[in-house]
PDB file of C-alpha atoms in Angstrom:
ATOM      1  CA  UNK A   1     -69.150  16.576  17.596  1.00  0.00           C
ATOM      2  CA  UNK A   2     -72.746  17.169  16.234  1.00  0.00           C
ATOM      3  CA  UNK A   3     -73.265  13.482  15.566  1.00  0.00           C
ATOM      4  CA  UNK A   4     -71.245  10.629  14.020  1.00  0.00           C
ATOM      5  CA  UNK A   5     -71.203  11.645  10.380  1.00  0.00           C
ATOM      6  CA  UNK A   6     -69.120  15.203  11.963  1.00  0.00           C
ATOM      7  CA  UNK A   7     -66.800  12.304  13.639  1.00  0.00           C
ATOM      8  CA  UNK A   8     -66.514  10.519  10.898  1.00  0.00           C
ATOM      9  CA  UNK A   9     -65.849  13.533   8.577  1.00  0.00           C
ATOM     10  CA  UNK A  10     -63.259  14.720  11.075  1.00  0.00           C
ATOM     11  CA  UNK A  11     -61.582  11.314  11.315  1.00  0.00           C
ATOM     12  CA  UNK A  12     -61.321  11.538   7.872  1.00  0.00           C
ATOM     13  CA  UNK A  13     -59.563  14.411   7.222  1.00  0.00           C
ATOM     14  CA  UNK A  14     -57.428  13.894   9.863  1.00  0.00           C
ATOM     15  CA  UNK A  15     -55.691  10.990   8.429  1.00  0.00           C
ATOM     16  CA  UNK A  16     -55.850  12.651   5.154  1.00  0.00           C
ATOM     17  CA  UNK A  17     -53.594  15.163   6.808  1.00  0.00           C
ATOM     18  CA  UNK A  18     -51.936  12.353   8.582  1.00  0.00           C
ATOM     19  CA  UNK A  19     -50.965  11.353   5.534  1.00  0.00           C
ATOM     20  CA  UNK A  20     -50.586  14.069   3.170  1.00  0.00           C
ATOM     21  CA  UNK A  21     -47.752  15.382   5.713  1.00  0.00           C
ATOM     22  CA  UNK A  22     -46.255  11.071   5.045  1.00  0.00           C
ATOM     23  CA  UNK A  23     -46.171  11.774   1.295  1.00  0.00           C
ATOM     24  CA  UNK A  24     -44.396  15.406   1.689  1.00  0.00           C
ATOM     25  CA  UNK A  25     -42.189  13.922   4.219  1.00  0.00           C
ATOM     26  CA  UNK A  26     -41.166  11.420   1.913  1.00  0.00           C
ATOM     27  CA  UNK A  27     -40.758  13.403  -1.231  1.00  0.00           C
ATOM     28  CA  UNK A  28     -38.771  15.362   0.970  1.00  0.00           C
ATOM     29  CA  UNK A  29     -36.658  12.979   1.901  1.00  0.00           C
ATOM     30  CA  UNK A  30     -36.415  11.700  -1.718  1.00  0.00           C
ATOM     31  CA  UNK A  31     -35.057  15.174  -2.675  1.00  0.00           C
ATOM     32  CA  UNK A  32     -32.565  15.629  -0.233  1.00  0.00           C
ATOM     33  CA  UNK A  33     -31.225  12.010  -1.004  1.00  0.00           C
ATOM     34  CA  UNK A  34     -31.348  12.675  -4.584  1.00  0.00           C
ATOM     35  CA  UNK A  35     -28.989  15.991  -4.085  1.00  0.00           C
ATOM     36  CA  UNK A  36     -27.125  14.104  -2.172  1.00  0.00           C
ATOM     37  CA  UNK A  37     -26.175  11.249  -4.575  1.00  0.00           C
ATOM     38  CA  UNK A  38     -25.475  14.481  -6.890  1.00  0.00           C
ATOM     39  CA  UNK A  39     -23.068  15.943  -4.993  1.00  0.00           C
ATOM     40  CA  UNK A  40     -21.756  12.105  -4.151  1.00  0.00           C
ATOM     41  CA  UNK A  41     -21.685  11.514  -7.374  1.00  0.00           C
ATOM     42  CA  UNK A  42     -19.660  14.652  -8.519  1.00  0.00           C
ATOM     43  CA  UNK A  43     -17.477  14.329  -5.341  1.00  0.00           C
ATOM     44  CA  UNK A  44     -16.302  11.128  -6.893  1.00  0.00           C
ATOM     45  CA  UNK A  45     -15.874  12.011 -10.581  1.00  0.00           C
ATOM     46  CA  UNK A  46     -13.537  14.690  -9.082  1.00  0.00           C
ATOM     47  CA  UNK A  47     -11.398  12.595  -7.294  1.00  0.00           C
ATOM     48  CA  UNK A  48     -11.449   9.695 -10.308  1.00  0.00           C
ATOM     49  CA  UNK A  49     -10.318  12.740 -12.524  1.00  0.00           C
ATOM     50  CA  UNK A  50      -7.408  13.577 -10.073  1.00  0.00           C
ATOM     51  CA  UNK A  51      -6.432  10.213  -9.843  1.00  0.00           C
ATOM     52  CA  UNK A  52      -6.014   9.862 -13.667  1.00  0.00           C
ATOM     53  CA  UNK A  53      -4.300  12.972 -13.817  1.00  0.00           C
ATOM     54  CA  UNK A  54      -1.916  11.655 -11.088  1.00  0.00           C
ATOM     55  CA  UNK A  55      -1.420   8.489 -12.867  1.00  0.00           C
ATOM     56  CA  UNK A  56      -0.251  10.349 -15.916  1.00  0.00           C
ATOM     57  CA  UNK A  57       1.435  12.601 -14.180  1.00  0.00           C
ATOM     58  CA  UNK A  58       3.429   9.396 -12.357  1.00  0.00           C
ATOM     59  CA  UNK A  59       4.056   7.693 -15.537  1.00  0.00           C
ATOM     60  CA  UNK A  60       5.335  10.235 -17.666  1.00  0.00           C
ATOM     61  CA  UNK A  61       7.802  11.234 -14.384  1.00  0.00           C
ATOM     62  CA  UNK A  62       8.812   7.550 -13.980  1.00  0.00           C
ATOM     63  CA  UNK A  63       9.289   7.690 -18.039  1.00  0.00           C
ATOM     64  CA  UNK A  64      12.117  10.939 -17.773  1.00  0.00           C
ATOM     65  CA  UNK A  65      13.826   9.339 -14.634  1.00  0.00           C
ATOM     66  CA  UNK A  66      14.216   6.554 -16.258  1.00  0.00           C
ATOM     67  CA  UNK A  67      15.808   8.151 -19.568  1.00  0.00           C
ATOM     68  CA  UNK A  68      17.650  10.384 -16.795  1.00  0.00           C
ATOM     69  CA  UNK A  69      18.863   7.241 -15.634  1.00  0.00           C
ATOM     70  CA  UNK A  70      20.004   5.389 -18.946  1.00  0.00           C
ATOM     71  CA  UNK A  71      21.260   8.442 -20.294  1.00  0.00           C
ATOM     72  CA  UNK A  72      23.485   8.838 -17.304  1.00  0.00           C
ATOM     73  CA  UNK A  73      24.540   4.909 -17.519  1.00  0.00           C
ATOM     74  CA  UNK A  74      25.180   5.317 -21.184  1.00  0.00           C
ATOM     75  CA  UNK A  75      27.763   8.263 -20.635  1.00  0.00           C
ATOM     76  CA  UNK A  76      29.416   6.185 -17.963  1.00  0.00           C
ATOM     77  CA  UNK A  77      30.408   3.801 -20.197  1.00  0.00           C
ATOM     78  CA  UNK A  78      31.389   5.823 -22.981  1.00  0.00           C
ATOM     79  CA  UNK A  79      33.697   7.719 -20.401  1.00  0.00           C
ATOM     80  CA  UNK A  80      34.719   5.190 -18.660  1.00  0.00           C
ATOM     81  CA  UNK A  81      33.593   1.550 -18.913  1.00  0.00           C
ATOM     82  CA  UNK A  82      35.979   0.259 -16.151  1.00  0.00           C
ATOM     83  CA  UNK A  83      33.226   2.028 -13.670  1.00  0.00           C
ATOM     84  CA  UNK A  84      31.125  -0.462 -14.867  1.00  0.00           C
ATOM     85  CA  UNK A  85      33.222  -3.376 -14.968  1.00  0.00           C
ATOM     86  CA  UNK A  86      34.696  -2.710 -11.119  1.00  0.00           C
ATOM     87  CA  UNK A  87      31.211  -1.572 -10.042  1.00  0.00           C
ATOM     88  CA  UNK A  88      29.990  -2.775  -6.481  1.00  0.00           C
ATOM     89  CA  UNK A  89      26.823  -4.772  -6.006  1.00  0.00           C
ATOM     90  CA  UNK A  90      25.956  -2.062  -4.135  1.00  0.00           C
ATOM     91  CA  UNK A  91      27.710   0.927  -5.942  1.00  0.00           C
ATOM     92  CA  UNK A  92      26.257   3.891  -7.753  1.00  0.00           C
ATOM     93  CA  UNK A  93      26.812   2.367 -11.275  1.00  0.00           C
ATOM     94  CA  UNK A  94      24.359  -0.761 -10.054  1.00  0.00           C
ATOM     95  CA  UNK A  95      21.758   1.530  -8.149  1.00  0.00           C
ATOM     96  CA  UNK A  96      20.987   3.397 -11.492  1.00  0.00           C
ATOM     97  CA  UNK A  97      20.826  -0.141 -13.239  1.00  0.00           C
ATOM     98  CA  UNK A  98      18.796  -1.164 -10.731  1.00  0.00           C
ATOM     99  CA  UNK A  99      16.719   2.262 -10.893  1.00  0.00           C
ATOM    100  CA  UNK A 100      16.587   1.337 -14.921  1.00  0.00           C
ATOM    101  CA  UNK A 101      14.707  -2.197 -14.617  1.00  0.00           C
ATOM    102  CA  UNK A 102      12.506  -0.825 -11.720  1.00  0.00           C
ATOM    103  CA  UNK A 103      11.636   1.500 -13.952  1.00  0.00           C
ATOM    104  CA  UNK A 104      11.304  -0.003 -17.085  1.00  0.00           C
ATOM    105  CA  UNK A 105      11.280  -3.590 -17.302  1.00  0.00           C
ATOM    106  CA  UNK A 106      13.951  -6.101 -16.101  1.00  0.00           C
ATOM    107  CA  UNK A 107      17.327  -6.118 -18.209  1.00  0.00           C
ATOM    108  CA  UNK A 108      16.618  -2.933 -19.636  1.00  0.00           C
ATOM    109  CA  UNK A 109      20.181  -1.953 -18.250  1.00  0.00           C
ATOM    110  CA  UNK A 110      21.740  -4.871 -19.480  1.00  0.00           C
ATOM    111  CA  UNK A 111      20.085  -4.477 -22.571  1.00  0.00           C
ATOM    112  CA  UNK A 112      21.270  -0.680 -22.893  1.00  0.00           C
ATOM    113  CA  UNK A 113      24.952  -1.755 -22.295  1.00  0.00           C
ATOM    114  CA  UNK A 114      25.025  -4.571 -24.722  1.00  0.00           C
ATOM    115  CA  UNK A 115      23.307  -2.213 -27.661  1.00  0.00           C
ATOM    116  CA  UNK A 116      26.312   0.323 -27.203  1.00  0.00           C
ATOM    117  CA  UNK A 117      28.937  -2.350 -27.341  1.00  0.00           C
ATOM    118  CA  UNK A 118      30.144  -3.284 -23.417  1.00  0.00           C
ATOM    119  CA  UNK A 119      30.774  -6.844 -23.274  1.00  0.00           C
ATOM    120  CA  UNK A 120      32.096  -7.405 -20.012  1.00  0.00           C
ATOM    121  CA  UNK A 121      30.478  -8.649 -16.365  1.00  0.00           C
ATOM    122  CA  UNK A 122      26.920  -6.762 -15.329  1.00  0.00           C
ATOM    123  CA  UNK A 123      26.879  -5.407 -11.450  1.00  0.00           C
ATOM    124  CA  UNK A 124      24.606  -7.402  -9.554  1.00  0.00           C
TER     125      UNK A 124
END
């Protein structure tokens, strides 16, 4: 160096550089995370979306098994209502009931059969 004023102008615009190339580095860094919480951020609104749409899609199937279900109990006992009055715990006549409630809510089966008229014993 010439003398300590060249020194001193040097050392100065070294650390100006210094940091000049902090600040850049950090908006950098400040972009990238900023893209990143955008894609993040759409990422999750697209699963959230799918998961709604599942949830609908679940309760509207849950909704026509369980008509399925009632509408198959109900023509058992207009057929034949002794299938219901000889039905095993663990028969076909009290799987659908069962299927029913789980369904729906508990004693919807018994709730179905009494509306139409049957008066004898529920399967268990």
């Amino acid at each position: 160096f010439c003398g300590t004023a060249c020194r001193q102008a040097y050392g100065r615009r070294k650390r100006a550089l210094a940091e000049r190339k902090k600040d850049e580095s950090a908006e950098q860094t400040v972009s990238q995370l900023v893209r990143q919480e955008e894609d993040y951020r759409k990422r999750a609104d697209a699963i959230r979306k799918r998961s709604l749409d599942a949830q609908k899609k679940t309760g509207r199937a849950k909704g026509i098994i369980r008509l399925s279900c009632m509408f198959q109990l109900k023509t058992i006992l207009e057929r034949d209502p002794e299938l219901i009055e000889n039905a095993p715990s663990d028969g076909y006549v009290a799987g659908l009931m069962d299927d029913i409630d789980r369904q729906g809510r508990p004693g919807d089966a018994e709730r179905l059969l009494r509306h139409n008229g049957y008066t004898g014993p529920i399967p268990r």
